[in-house]
mmCIF file of C-alpha atoms in Angstrom:
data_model
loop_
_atom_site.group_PDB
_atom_site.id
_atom_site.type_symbol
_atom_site.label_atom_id
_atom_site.label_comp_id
_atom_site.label_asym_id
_atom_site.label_seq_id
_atom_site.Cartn_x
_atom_site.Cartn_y
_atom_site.Cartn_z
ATOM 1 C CA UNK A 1 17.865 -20.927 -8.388
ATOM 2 C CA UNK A 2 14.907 -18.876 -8.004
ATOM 3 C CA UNK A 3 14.531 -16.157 -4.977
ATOM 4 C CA UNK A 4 12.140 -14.226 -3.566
ATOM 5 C CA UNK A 5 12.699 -11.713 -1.888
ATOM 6 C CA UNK A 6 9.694 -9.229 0.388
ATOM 7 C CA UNK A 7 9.904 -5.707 1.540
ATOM 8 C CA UNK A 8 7.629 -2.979 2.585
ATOM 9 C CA UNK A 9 7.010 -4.309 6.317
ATOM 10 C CA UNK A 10 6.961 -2.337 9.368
ATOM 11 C CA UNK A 11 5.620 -0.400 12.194
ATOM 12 C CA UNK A 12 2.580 1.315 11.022
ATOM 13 C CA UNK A 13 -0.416 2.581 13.736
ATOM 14 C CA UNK A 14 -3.946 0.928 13.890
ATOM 15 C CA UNK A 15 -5.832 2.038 10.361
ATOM 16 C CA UNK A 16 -2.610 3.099 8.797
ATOM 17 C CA UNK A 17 -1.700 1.031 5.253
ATOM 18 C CA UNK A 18 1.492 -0.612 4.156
ATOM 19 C CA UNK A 19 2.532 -1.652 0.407
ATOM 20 C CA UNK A 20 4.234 -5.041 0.782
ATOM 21 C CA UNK A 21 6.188 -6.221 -2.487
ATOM 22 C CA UNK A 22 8.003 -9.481 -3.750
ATOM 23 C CA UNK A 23 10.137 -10.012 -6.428
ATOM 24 C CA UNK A 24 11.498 -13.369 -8.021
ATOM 25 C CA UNK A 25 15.250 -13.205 -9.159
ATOM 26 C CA UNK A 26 17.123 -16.165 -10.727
ATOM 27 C CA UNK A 27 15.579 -18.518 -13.348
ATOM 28 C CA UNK A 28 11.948 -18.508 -13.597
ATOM 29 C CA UNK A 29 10.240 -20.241 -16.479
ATOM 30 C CA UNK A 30 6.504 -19.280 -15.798
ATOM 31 C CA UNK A 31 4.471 -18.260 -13.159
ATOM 32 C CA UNK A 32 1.373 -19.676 -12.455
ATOM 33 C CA UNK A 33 -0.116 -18.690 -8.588
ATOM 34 C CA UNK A 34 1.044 -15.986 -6.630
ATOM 35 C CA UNK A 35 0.180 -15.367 -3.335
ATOM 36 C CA UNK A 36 0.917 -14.179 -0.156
ATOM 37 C CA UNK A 37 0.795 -15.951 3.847
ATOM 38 C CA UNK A 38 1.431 -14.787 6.936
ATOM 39 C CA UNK A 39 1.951 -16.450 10.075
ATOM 40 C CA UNK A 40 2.366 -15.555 14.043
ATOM 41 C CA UNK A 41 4.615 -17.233 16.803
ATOM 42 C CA UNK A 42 2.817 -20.367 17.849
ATOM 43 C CA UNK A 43 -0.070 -20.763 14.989
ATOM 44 C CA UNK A 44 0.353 -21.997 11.500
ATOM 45 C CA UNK A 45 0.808 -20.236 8.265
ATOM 46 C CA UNK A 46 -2.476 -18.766 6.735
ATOM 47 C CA UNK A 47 -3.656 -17.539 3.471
ATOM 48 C CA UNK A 48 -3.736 -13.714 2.933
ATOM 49 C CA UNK A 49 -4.484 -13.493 -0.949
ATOM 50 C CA UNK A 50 -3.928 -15.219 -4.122
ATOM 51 C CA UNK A 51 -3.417 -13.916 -7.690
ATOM 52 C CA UNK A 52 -3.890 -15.928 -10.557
ATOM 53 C CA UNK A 53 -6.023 -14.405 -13.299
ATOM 54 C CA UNK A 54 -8.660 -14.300 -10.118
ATOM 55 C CA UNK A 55 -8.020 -13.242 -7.049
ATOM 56 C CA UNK A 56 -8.891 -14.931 -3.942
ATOM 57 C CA UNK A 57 -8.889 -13.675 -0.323
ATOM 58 C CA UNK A 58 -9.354 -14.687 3.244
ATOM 59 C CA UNK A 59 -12.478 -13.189 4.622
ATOM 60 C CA UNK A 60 -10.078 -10.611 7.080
ATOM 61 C CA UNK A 61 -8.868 -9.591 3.919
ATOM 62 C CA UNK A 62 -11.392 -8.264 2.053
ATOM 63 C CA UNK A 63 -12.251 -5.306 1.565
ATOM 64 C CA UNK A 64 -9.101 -3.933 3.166
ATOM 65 C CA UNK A 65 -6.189 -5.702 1.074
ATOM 66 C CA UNK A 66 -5.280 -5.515 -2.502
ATOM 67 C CA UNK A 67 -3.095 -7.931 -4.221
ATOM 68 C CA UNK A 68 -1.614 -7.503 -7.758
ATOM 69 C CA UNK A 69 0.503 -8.862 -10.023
ATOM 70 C CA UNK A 70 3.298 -7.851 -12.827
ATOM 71 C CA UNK A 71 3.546 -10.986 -15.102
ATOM 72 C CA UNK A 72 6.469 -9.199 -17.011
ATOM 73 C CA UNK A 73 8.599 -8.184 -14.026
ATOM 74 C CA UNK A 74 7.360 -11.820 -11.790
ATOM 75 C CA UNK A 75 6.790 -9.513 -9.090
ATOM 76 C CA UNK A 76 3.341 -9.463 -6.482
ATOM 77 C CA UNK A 77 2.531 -7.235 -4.089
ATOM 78 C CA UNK A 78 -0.071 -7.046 -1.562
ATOM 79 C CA UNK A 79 -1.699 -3.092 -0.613
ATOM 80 C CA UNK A 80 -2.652 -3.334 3.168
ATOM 81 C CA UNK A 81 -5.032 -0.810 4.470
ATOM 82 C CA UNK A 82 -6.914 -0.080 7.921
ATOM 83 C CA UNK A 83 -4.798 -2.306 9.492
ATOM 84 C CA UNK A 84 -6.074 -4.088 12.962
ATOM 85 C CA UNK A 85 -2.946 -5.230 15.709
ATOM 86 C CA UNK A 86 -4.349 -8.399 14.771
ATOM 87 C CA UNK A 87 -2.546 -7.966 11.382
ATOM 88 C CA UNK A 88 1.184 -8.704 13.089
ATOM 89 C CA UNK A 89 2.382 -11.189 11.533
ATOM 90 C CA UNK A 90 5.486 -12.048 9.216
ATOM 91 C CA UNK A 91 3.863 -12.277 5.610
ATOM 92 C CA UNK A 92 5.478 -14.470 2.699
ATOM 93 C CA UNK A 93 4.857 -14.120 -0.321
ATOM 94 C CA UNK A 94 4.722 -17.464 -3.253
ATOM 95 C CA UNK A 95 5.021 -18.234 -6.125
ATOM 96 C CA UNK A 96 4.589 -21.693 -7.930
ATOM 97 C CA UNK A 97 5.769 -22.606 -11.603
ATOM 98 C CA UNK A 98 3.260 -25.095 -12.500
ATOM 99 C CA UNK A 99 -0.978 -24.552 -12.469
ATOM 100 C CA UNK A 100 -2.372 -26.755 -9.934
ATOM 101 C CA UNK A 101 -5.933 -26.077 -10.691
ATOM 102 C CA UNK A 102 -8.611 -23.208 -10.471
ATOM 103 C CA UNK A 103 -9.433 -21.490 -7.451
ATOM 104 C CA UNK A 104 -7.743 -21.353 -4.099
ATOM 105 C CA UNK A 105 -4.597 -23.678 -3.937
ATOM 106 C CA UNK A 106 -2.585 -24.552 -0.860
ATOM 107 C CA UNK A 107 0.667 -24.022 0.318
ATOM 108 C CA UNK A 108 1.974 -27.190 -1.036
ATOM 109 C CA UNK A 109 1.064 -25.793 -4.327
ATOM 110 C CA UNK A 110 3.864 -23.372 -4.612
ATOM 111 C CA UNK A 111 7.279 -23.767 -5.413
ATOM 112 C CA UNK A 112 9.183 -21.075 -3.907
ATOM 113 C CA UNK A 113 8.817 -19.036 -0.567
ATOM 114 C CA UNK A 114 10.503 -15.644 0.592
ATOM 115 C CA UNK A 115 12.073 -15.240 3.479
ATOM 116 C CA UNK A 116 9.323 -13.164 5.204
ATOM 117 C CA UNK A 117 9.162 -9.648 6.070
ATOM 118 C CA UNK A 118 7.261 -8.684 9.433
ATOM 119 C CA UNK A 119 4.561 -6.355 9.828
ATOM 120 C CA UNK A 120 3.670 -4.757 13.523
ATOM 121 C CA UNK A 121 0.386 -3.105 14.214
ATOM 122 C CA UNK A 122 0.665 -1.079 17.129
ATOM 123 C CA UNK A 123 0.102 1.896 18.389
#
């Protein structure tokens, strides 16, 4: 059974940065997109970033967030800086064993979710 598992959230003060990572234990055979979501109380989950050979961002995340990939260790992690309080959110990270197609895929895409790690924005 495969898990992933986030850390790196926090408290951090308007324009700091946080390092969020996620790494897939258990059987994996291959990993195709990786990518990571956040969501808020009340709204639905949205796309942060997506890593698969390309990488694909929402527009609130370019330009301030990184996200990168180790193939070897099936790990992704996503490098936050000048973060806005509109960043708080929990963020999940995912992961999905078989290519759905090029480009941007959805959440129904992916196989496997982590449990979420929260990230506060305040001052």
């Amino acid at each position: 059974q495969v898990q992933l598992v986030e850390s790196g959230g926090g408290l951090v003060q308007p324009g700091g940065s946080l390092k969020l990572s996620c790494a897939a234990s258990g059987i994996i055979f291959r990993v195709d997109h990786m990518g990571w979501y956040r969501q808020v109380p009340g709204k639905q989950r949205e796309f942060v970033a997506q890593a698969t050979g390309d990488t694909y961002y929402a527009d609130f995340a370019k330009g301030r967030f990184t996200i990168s990939r180790d193939n070897a260790n099936s790990t992704v992690a996503l490098q936050m800086t000048s973060l806005k309080p509109a960043d708080t959110a929990v963020y999940y990270c995912a992961v999905s064993e078989v290519w759905a197609h090029d480009g941007p895929v959805s959440p129904d895409d992916y196989d496997h979710w982590g449990q979420g790690t929260q990230v506060t924005v305040s001052s």
